[in-house]
CSV table of N, CA and C in Angstrom, one decimal:
chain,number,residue,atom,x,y,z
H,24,UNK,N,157.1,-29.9,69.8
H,24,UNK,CA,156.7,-28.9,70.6
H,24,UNK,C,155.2,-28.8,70.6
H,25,UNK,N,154.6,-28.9,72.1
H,25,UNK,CA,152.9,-29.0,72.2
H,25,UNK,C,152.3,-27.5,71.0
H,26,UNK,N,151.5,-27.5,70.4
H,26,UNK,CA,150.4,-26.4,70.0
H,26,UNK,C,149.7,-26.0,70.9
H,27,UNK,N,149.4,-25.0,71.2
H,27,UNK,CA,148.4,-24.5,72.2
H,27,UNK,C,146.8,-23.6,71.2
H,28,UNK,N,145.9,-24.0,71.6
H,28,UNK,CA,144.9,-22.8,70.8
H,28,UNK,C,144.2,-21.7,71.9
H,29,UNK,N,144.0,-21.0,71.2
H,29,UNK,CA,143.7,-19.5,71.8
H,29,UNK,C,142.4,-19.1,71.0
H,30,UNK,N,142.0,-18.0,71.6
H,30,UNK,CA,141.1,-17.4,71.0
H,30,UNK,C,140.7,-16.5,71.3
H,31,UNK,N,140.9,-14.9,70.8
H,31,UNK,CA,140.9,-13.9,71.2
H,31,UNK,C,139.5,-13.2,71.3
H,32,UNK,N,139.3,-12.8,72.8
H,32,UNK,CA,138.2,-11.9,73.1
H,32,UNK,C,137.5,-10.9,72.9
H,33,UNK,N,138.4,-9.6,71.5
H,33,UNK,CA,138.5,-8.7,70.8
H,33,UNK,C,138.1,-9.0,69.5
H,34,UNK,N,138.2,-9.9,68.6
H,34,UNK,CA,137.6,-10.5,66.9
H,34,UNK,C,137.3,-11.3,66.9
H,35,UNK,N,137.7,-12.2,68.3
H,35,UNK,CA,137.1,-13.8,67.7
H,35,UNK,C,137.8,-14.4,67.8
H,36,UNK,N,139.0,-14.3,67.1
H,36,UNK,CA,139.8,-15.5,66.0
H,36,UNK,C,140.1,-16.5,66.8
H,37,UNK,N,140.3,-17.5,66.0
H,37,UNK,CA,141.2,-18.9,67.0
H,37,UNK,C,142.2,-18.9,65.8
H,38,UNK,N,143.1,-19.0,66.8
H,38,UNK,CA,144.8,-19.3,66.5
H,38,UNK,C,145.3,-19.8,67.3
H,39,UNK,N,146.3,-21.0,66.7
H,39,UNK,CA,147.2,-21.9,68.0
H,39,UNK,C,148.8,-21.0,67.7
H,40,UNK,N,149.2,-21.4,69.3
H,40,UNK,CA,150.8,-21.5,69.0
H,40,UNK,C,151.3,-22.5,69.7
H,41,UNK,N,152.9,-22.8,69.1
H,41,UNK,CA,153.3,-23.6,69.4
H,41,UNK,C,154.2,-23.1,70.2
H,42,UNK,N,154.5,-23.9,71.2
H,42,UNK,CA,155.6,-23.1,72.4
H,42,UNK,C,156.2,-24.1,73.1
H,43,UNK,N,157.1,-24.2,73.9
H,43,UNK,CA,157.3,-25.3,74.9
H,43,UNK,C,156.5,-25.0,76.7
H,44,UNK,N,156.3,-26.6,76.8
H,44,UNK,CA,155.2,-26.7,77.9
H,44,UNK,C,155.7,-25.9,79.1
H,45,UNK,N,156.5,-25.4,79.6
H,45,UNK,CA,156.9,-24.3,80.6
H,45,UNK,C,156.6,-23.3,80.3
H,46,UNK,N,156.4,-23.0,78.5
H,46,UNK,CA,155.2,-21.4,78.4
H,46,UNK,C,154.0,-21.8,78.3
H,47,UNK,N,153.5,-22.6,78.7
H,47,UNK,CA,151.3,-22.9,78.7
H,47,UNK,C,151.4,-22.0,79.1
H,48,UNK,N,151.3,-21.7,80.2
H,48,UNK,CA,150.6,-20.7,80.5
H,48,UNK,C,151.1,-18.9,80.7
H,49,UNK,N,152.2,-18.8,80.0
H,49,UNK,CA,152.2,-17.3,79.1
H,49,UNK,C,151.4,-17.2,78.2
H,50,UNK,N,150.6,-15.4,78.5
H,50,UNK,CA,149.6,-14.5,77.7
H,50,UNK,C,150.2,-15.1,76.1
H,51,UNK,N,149.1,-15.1,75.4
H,51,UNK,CA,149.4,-14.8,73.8
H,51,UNK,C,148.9,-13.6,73.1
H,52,UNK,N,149.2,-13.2,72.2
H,52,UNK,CA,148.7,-12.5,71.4
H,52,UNK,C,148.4,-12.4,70.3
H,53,UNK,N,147.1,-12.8,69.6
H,53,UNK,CA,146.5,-12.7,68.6
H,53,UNK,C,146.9,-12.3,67.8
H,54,UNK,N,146.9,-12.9,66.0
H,54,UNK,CA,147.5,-12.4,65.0
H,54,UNK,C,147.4,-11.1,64.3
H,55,UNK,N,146.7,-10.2,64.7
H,55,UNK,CA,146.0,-9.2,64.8
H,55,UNK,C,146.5,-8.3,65.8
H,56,UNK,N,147.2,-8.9,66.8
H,56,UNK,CA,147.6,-7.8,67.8
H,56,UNK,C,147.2,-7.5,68.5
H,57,UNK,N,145.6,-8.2,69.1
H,57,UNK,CA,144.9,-7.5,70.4
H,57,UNK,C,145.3,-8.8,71.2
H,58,UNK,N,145.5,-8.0,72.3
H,58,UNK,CA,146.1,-8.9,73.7
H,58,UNK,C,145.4,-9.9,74.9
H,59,UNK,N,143.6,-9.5,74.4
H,59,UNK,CA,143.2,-9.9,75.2
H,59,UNK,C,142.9,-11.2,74.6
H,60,UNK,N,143.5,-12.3,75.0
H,60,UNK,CA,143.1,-13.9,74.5
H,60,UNK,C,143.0,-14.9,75.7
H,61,UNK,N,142.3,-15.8,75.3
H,61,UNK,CA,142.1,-16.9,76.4
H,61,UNK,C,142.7,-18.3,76.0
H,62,UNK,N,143.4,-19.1,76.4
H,62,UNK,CA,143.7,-20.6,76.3
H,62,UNK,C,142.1,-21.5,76.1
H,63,UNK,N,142.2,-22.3,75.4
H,63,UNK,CA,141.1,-22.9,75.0
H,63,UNK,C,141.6,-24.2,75.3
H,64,UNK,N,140.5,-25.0,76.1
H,64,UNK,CA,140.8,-26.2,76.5
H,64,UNK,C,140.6,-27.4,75.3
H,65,UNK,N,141.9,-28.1,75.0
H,65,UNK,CA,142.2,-28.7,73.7
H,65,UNK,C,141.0,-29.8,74.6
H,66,UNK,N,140.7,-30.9,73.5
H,66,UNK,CA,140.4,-32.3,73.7
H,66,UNK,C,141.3,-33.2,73.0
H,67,UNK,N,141.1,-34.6,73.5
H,67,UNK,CA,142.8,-35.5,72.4
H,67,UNK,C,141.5,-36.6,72.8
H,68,UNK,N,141.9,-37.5,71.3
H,68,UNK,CA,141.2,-38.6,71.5
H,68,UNK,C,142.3,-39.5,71.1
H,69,UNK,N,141.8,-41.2,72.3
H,69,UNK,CA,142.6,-41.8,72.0
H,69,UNK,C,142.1,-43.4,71.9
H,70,UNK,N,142.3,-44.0,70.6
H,70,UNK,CA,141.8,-45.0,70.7
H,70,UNK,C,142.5,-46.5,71.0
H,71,UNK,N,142.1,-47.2,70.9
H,71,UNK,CA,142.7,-48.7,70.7
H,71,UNK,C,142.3,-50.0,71.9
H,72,UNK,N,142.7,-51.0,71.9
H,72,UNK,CA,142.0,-51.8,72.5
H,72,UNK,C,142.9,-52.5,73.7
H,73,UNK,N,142.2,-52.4,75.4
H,73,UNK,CA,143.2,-53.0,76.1
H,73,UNK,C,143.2,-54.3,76.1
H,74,UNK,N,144.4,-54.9,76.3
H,74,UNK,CA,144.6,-56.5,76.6
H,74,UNK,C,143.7,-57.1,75.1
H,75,UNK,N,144.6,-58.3,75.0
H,75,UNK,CA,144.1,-58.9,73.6
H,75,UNK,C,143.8,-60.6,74.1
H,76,UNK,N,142.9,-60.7,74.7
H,76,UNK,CA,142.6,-62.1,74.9
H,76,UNK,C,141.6,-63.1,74.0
């Protein structure tokens, strides 16, 4: 199940949850309990090498 991170606009905090990808984009709520949080755009790195000649 994807992780999502968040970060609430009331304390600060970053906290992820894990959810399935048809809830991205349902509100979360902060461990703390304030409601106002934003989705935070993850990064993924990926390495390795195309074609081996």
């Amino acid at each position: 199940m994807p992780r999502y991170e968040y970060r609430c606009r009331s304390c600060g905090d970053r906290f992820e949850v894990s959810r399935p990808m048809s809830e991205a984009g349902a509100p979360a709520v902060c461990p703390v309990g304030h409601g106002d949080t934003v989705k935070l755009l993850s990064t993924v790195a990926v390495g390795g090498r195309a074609g081996s000649t």
